[in-house]
PDB file as gemmi writes it, atoms N, CA and C in Angstrom:
CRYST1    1.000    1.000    1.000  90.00  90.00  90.00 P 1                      
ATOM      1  N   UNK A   1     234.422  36.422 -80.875  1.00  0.00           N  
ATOM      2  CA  UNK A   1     235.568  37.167 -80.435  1.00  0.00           C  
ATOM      3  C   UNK A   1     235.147  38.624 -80.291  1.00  0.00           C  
ATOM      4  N   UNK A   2     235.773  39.239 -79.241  1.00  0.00           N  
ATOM      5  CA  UNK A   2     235.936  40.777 -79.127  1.00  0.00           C  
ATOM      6  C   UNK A   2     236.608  41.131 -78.809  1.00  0.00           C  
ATOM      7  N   UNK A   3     237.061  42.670 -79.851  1.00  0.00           N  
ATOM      8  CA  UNK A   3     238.204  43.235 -79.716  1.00  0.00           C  
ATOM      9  C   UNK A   3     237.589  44.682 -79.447  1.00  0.00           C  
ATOM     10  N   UNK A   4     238.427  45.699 -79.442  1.00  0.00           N  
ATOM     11  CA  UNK A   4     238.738  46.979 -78.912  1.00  0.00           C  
ATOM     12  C   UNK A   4     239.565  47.318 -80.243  1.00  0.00           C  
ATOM     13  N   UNK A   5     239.230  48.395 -80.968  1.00  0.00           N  
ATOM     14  CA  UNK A   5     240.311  48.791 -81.863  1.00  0.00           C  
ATOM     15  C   UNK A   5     240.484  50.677 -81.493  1.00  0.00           C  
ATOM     16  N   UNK A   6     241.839  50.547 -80.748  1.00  0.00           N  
ATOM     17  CA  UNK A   6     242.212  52.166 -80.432  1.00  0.00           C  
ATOM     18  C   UNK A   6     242.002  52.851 -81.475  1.00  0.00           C  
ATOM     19  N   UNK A   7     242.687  52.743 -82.493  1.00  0.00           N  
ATOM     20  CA  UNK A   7     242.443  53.859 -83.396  1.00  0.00           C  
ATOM     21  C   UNK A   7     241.091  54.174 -83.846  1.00  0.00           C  
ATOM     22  N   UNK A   8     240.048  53.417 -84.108  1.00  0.00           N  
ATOM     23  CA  UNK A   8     238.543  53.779 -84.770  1.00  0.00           C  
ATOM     24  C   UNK A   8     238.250  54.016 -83.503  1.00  0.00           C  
ATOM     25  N   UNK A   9     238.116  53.416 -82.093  1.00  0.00           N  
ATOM     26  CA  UNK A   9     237.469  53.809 -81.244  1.00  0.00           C  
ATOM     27  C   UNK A   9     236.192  53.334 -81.281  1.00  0.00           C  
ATOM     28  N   UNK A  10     236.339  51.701 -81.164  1.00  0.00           N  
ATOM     29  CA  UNK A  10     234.614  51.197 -81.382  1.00  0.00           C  
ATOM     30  C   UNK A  10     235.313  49.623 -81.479  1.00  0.00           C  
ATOM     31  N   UNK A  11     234.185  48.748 -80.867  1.00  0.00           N  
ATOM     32  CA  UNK A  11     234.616  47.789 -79.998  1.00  0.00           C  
ATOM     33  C   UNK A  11     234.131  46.758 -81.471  1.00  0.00           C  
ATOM     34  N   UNK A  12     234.797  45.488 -81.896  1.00  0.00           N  
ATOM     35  CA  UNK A  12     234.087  44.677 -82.755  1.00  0.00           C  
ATOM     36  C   UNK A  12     233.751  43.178 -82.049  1.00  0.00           C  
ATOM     37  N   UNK A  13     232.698  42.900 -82.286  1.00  0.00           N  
ATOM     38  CA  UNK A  13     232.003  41.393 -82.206  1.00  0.00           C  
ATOM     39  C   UNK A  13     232.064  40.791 -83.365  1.00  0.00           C  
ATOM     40  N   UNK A  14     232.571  39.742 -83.419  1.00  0.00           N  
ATOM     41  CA  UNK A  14     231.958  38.389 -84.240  1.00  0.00           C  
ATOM     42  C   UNK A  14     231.852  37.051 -83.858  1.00  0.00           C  
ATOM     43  N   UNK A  15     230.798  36.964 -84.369  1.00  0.00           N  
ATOM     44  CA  UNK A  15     229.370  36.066 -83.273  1.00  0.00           C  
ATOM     45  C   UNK A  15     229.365  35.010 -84.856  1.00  0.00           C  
ATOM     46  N   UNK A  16     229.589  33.884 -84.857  1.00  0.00           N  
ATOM     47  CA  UNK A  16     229.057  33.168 -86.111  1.00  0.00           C  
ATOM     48  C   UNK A  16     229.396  34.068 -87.832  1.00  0.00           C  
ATOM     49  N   UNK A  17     228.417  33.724 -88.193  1.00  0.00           N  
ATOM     50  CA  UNK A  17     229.169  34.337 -89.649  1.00  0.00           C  
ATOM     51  C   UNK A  17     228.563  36.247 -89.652  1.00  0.00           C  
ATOM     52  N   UNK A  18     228.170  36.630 -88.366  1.00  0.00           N  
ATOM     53  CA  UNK A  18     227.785  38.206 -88.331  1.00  0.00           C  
ATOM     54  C   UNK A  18     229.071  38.763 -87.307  1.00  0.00           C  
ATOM     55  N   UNK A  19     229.170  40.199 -87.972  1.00  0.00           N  
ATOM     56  CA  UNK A  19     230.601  41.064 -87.438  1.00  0.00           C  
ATOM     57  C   UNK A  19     229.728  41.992 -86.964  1.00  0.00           C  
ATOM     58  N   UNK A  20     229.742  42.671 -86.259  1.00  0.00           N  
ATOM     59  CA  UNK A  20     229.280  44.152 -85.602  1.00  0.00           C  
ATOM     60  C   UNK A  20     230.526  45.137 -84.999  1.00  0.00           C  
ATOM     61  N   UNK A  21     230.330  46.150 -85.326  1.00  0.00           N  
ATOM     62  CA  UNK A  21     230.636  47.738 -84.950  1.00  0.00           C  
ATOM     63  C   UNK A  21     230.357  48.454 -84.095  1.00  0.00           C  
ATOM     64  N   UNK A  22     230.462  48.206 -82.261  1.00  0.00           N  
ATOM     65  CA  UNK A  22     230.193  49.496 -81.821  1.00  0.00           C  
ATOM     66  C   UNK A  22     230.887  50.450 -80.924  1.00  0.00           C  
ATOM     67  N   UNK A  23     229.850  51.823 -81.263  1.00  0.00           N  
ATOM     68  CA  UNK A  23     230.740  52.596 -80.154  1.00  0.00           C  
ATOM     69  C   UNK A  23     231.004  51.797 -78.808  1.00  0.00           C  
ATOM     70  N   UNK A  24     231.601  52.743 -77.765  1.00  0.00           N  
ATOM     71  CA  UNK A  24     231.737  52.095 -76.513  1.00  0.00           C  
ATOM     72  C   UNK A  24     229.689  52.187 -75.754  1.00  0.00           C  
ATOM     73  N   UNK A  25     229.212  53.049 -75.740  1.00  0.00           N  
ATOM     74  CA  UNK A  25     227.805  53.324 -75.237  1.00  0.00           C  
ATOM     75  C   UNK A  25     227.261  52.128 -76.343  1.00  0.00           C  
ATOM     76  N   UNK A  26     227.500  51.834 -77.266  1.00  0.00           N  
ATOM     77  CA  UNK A  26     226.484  51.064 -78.653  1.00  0.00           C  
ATOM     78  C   UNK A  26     226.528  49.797 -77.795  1.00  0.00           C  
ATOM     79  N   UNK A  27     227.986  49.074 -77.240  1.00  0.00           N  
ATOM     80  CA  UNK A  27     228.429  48.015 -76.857  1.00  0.00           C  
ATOM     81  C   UNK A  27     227.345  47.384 -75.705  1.00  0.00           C  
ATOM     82  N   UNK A  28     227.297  48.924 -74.644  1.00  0.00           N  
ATOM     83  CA  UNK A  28     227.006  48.483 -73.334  1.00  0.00           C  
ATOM     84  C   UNK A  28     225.696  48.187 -74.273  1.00  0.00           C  
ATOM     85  N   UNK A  29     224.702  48.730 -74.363  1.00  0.00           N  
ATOM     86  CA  UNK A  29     223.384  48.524 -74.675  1.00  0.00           C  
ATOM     87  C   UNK A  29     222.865  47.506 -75.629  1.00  0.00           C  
ATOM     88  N   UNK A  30     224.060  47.246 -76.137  1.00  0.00           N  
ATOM     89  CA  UNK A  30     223.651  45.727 -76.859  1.00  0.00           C  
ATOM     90  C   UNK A  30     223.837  44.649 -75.959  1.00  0.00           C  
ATOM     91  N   UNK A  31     224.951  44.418 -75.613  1.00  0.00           N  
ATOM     92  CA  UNK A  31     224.830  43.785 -74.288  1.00  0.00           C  
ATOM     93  C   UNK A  31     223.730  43.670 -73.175  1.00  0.00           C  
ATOM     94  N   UNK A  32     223.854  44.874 -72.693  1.00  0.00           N  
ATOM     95  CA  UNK A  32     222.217  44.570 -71.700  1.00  0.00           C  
ATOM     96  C   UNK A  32     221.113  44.356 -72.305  1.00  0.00           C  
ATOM     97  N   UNK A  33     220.874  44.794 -73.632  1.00  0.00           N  
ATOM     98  CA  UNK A  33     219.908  44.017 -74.560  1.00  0.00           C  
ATOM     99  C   UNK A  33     220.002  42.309 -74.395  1.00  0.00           C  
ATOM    100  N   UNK A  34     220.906  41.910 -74.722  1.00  0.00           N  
ATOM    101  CA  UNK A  34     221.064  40.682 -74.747  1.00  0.00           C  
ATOM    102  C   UNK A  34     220.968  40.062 -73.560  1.00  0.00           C  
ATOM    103  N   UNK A  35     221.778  40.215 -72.874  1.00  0.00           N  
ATOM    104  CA  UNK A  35     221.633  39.772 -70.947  1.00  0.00           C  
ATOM    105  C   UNK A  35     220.412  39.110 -70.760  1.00  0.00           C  
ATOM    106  N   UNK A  36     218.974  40.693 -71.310  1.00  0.00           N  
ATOM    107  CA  UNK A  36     218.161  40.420 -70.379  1.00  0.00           C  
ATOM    108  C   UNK A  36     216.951  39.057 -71.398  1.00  0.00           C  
ATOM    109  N   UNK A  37     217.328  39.135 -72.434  1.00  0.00           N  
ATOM    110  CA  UNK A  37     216.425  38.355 -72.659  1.00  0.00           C  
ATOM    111  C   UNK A  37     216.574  36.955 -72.718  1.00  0.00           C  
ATOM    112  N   UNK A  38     215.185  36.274 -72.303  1.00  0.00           N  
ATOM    113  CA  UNK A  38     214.924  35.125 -72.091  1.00  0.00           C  
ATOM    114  C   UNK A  38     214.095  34.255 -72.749  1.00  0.00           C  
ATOM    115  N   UNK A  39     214.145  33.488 -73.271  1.00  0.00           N  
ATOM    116  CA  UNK A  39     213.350  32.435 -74.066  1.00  0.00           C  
ATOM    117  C   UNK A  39     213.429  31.145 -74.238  1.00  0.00           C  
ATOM    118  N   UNK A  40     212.822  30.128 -74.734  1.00  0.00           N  
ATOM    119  CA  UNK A  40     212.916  28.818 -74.889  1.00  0.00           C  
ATOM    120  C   UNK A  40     212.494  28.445 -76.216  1.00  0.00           C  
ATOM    121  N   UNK A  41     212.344  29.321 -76.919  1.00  0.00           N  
ATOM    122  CA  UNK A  41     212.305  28.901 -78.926  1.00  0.00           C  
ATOM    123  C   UNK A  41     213.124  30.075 -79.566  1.00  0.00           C  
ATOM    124  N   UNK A  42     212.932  30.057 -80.535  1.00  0.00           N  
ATOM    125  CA  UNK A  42     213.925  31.105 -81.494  1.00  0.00           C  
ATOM    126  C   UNK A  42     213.776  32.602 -80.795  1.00  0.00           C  
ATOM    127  N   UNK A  43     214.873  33.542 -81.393  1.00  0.00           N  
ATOM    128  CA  UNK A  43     214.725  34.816 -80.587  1.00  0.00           C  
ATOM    129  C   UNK A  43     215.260  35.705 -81.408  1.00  0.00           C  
ATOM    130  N   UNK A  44     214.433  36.844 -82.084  1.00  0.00           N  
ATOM    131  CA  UNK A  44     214.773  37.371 -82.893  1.00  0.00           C  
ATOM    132  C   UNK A  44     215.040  38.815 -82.924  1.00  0.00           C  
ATOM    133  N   UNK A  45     216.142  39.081 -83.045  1.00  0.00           N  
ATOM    134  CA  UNK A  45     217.156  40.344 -82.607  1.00  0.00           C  
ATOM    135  C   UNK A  45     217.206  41.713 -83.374  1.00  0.00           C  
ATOM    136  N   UNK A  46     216.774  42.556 -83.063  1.00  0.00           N  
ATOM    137  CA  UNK A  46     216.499  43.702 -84.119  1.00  0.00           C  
ATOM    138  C   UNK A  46     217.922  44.563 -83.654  1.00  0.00           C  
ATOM    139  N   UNK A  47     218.819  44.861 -84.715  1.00  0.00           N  
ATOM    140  CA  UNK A  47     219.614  45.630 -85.143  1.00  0.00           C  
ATOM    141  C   UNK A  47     219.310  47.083 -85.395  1.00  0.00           C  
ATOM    142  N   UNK A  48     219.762  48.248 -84.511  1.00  0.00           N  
ATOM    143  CA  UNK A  48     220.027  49.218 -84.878  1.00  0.00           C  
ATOM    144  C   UNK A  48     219.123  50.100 -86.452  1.00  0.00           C  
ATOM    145  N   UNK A  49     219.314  49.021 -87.640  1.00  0.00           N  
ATOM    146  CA  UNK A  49     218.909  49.490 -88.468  1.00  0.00           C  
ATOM    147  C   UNK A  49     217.787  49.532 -88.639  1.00  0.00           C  
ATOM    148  N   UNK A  50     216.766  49.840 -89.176  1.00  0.00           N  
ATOM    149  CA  UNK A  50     215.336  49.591 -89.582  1.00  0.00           C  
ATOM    150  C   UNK A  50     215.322  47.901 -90.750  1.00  0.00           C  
ATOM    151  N   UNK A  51     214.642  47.498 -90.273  1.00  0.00           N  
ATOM    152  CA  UNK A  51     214.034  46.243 -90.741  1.00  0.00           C  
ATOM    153  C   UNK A  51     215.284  45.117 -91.070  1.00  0.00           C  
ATOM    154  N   UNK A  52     216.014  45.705 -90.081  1.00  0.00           N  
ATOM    155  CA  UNK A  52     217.367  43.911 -90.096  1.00  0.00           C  
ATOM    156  C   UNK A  52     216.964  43.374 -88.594  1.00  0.00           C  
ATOM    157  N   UNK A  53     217.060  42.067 -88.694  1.00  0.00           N  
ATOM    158  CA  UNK A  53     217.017  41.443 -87.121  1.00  0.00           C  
ATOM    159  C   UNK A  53     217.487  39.758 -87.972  1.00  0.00           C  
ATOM    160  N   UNK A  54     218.227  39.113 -86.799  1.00  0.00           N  
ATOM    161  CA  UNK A  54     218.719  37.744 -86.994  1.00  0.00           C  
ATOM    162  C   UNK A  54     218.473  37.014 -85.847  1.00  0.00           C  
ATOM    163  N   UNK A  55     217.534  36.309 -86.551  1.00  0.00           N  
ATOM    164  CA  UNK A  55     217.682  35.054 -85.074  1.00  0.00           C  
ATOM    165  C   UNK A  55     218.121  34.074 -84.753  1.00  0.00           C  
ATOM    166  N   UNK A  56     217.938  34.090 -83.402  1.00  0.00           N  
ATOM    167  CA  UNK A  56     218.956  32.926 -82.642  1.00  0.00           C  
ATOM    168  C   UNK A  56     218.133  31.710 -81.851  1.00  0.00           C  
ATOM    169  N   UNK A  57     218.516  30.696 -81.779  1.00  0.00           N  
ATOM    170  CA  UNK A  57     217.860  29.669 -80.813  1.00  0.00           C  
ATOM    171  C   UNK A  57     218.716  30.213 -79.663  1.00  0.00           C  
ATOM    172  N   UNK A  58     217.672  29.174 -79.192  1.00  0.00           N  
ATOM    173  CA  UNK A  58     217.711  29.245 -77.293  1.00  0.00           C  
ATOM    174  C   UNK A  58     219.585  28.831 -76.947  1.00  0.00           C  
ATOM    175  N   UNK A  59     220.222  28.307 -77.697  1.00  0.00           N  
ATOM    176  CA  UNK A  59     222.197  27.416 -77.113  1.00  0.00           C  
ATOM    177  C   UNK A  59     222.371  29.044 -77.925  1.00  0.00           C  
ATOM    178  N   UNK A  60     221.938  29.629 -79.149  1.00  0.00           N  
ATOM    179  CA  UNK A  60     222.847  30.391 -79.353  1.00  0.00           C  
ATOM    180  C   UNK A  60     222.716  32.064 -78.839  1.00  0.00           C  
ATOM    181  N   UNK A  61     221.666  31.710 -78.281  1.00  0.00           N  
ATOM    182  CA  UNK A  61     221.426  32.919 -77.285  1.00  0.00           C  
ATOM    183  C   UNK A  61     222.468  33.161 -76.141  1.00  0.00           C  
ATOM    184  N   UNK A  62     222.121  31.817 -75.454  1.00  0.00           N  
ATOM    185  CA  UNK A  62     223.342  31.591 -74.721  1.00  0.00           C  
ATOM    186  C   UNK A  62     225.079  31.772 -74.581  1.00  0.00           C  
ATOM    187  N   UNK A  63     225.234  31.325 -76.117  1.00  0.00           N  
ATOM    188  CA  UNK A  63     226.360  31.782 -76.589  1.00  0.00           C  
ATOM    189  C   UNK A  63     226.648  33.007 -76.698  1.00  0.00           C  
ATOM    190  N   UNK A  64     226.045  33.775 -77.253  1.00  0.00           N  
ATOM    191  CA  UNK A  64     226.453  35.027 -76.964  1.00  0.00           C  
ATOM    192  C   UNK A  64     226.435  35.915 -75.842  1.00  0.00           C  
ATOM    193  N   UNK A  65     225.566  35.563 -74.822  1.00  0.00           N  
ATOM    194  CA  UNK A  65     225.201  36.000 -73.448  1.00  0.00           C  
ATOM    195  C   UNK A  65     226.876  35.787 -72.865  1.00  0.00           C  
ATOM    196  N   UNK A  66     227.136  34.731 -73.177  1.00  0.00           N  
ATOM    197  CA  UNK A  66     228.465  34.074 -73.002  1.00  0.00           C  
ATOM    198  C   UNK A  66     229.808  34.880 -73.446  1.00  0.00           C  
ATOM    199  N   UNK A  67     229.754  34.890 -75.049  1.00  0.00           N  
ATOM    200  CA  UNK A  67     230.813  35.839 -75.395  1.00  0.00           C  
ATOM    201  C   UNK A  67     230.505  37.573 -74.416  1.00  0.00           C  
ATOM    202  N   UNK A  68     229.484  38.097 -74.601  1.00  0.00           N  
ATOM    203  CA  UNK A  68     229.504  39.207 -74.460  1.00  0.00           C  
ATOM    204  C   UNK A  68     229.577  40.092 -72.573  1.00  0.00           C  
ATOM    205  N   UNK A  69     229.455  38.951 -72.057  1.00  0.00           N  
ATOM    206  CA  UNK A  69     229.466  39.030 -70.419  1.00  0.00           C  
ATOM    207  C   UNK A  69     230.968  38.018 -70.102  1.00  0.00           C  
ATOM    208  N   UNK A  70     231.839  37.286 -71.145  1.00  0.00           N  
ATOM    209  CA  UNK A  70     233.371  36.773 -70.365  1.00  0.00           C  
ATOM    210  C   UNK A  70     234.123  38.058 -70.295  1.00  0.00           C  
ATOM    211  N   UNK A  71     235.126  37.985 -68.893  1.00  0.00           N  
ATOM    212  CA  UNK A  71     235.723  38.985 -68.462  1.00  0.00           C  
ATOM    213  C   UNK A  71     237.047  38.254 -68.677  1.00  0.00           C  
ATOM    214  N   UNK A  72     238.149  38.711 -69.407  1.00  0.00           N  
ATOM    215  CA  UNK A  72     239.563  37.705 -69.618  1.00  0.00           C  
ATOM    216  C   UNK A  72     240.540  38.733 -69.603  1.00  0.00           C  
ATOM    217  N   UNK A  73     241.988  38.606 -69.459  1.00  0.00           N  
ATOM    218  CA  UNK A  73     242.947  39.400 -69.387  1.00  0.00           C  
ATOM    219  C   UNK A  73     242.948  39.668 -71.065  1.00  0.00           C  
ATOM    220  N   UNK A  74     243.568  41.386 -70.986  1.00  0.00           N  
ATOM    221  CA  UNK A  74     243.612  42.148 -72.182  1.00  0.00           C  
ATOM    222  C   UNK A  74     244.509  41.575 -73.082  1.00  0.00           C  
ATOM    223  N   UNK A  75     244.582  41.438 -74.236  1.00  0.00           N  
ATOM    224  CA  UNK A  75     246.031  40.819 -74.706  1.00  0.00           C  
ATOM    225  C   UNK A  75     246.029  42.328 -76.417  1.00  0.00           C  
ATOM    226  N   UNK A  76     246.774  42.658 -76.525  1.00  0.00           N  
ATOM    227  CA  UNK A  76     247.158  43.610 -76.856  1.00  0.00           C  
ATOM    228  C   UNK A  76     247.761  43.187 -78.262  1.00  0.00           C  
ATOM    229  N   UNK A  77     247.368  43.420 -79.743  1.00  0.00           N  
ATOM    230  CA  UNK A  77     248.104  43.299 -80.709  1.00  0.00           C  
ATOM    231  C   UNK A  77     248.575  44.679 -81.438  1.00  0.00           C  
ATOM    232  N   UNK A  78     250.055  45.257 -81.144  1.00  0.00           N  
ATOM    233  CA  UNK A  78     250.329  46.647 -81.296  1.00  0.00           C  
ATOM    234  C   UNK A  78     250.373  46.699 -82.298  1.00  0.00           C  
ATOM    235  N   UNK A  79     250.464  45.825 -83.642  1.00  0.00           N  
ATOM    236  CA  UNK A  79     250.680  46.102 -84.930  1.00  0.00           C  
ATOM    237  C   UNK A  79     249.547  46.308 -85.582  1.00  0.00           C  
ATOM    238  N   UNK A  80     248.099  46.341 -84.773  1.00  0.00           N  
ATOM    239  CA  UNK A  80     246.905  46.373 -85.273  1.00  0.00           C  
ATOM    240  C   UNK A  80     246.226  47.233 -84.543  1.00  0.00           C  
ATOM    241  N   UNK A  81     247.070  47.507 -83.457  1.00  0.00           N  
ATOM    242  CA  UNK A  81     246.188  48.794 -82.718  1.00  0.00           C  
ATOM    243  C   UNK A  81     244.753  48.194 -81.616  1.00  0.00           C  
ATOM    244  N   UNK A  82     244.534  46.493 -81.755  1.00  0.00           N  
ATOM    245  CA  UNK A  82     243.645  45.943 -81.760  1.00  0.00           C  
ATOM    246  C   UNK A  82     243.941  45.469 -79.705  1.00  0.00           C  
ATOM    247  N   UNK A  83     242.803  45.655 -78.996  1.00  0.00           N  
ATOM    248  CA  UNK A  83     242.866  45.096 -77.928  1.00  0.00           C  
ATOM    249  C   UNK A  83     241.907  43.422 -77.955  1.00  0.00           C  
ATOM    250  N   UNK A  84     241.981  42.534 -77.700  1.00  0.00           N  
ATOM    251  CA  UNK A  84     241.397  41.856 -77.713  1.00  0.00           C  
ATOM    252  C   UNK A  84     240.369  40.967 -76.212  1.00  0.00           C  
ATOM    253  N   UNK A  85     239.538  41.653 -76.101  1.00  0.00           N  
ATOM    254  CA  UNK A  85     238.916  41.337 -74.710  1.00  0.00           C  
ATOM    255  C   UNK A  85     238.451  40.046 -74.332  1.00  0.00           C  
ATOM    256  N   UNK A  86     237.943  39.247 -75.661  1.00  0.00           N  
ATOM    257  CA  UNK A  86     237.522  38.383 -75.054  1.00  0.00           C  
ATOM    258  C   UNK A  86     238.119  37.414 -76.556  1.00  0.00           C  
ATOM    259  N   UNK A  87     239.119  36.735 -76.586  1.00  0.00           N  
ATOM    260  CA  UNK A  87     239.472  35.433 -77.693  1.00  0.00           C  
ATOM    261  C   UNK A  87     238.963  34.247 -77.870  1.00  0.00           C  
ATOM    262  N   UNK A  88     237.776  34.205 -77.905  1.00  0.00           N  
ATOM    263  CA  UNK A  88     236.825  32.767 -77.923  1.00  0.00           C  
ATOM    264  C   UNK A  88     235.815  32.536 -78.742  1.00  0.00           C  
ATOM    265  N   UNK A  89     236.099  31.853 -79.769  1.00  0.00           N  
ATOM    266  CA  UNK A  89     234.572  31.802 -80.812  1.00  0.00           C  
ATOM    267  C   UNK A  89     233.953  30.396 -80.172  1.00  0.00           C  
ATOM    268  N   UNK A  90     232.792  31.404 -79.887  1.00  0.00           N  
ATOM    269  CA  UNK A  90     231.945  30.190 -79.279  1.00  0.00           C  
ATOM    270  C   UNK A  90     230.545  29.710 -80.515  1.00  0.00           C  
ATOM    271  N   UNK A  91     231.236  30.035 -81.634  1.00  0.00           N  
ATOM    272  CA  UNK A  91     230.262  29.790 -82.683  1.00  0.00           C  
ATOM    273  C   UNK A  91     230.493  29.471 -84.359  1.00  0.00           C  
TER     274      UNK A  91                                                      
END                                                                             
């Protein structure tokens, strides 16, 4: 799932049992991070931080290529401030 939260101003992912935080610029570039890569065995993802990375097989690569490139109508929860862009756990 991904949401948009107005008030913090920073977009959230959760992908399987990992949540992420980013700005709007953090978003795009994780994304085109992801887009571009390609593989056919495990694929292992370095995080922002120094010495975290989680990997993924080849379906769950996909999956997220998936969550992070669906385009869906906005649906809006005002009591949370929360936009929700994309409502689909694909994991």
């Amino acid at each position: 799932m991904i949401s948009y939260c107005d008030h913090c101003k920073v977009y959230h992912l959760e992908f399987g049992n990992l949540f992420f935080r980013f700005t709007e610029d953090g978003f795009l570039h994780f994304r085109n991070y992801v887009v571009g890569l390609m593989s056919n065995r495990k694929i292992f993802l370095r995080l922002s931080s120094e010495n975290v990375y989680f990997c993924l097989t080849n379906a769950e690569l996909q999956e997220l290529k998936t969550l992070v490139l669906l385009q869906t109508d906005e649906e809006v929860l005002q009591d949370f401030g929360l936009t929700f862009l994309q409502d689909l756990s694909l994991n």
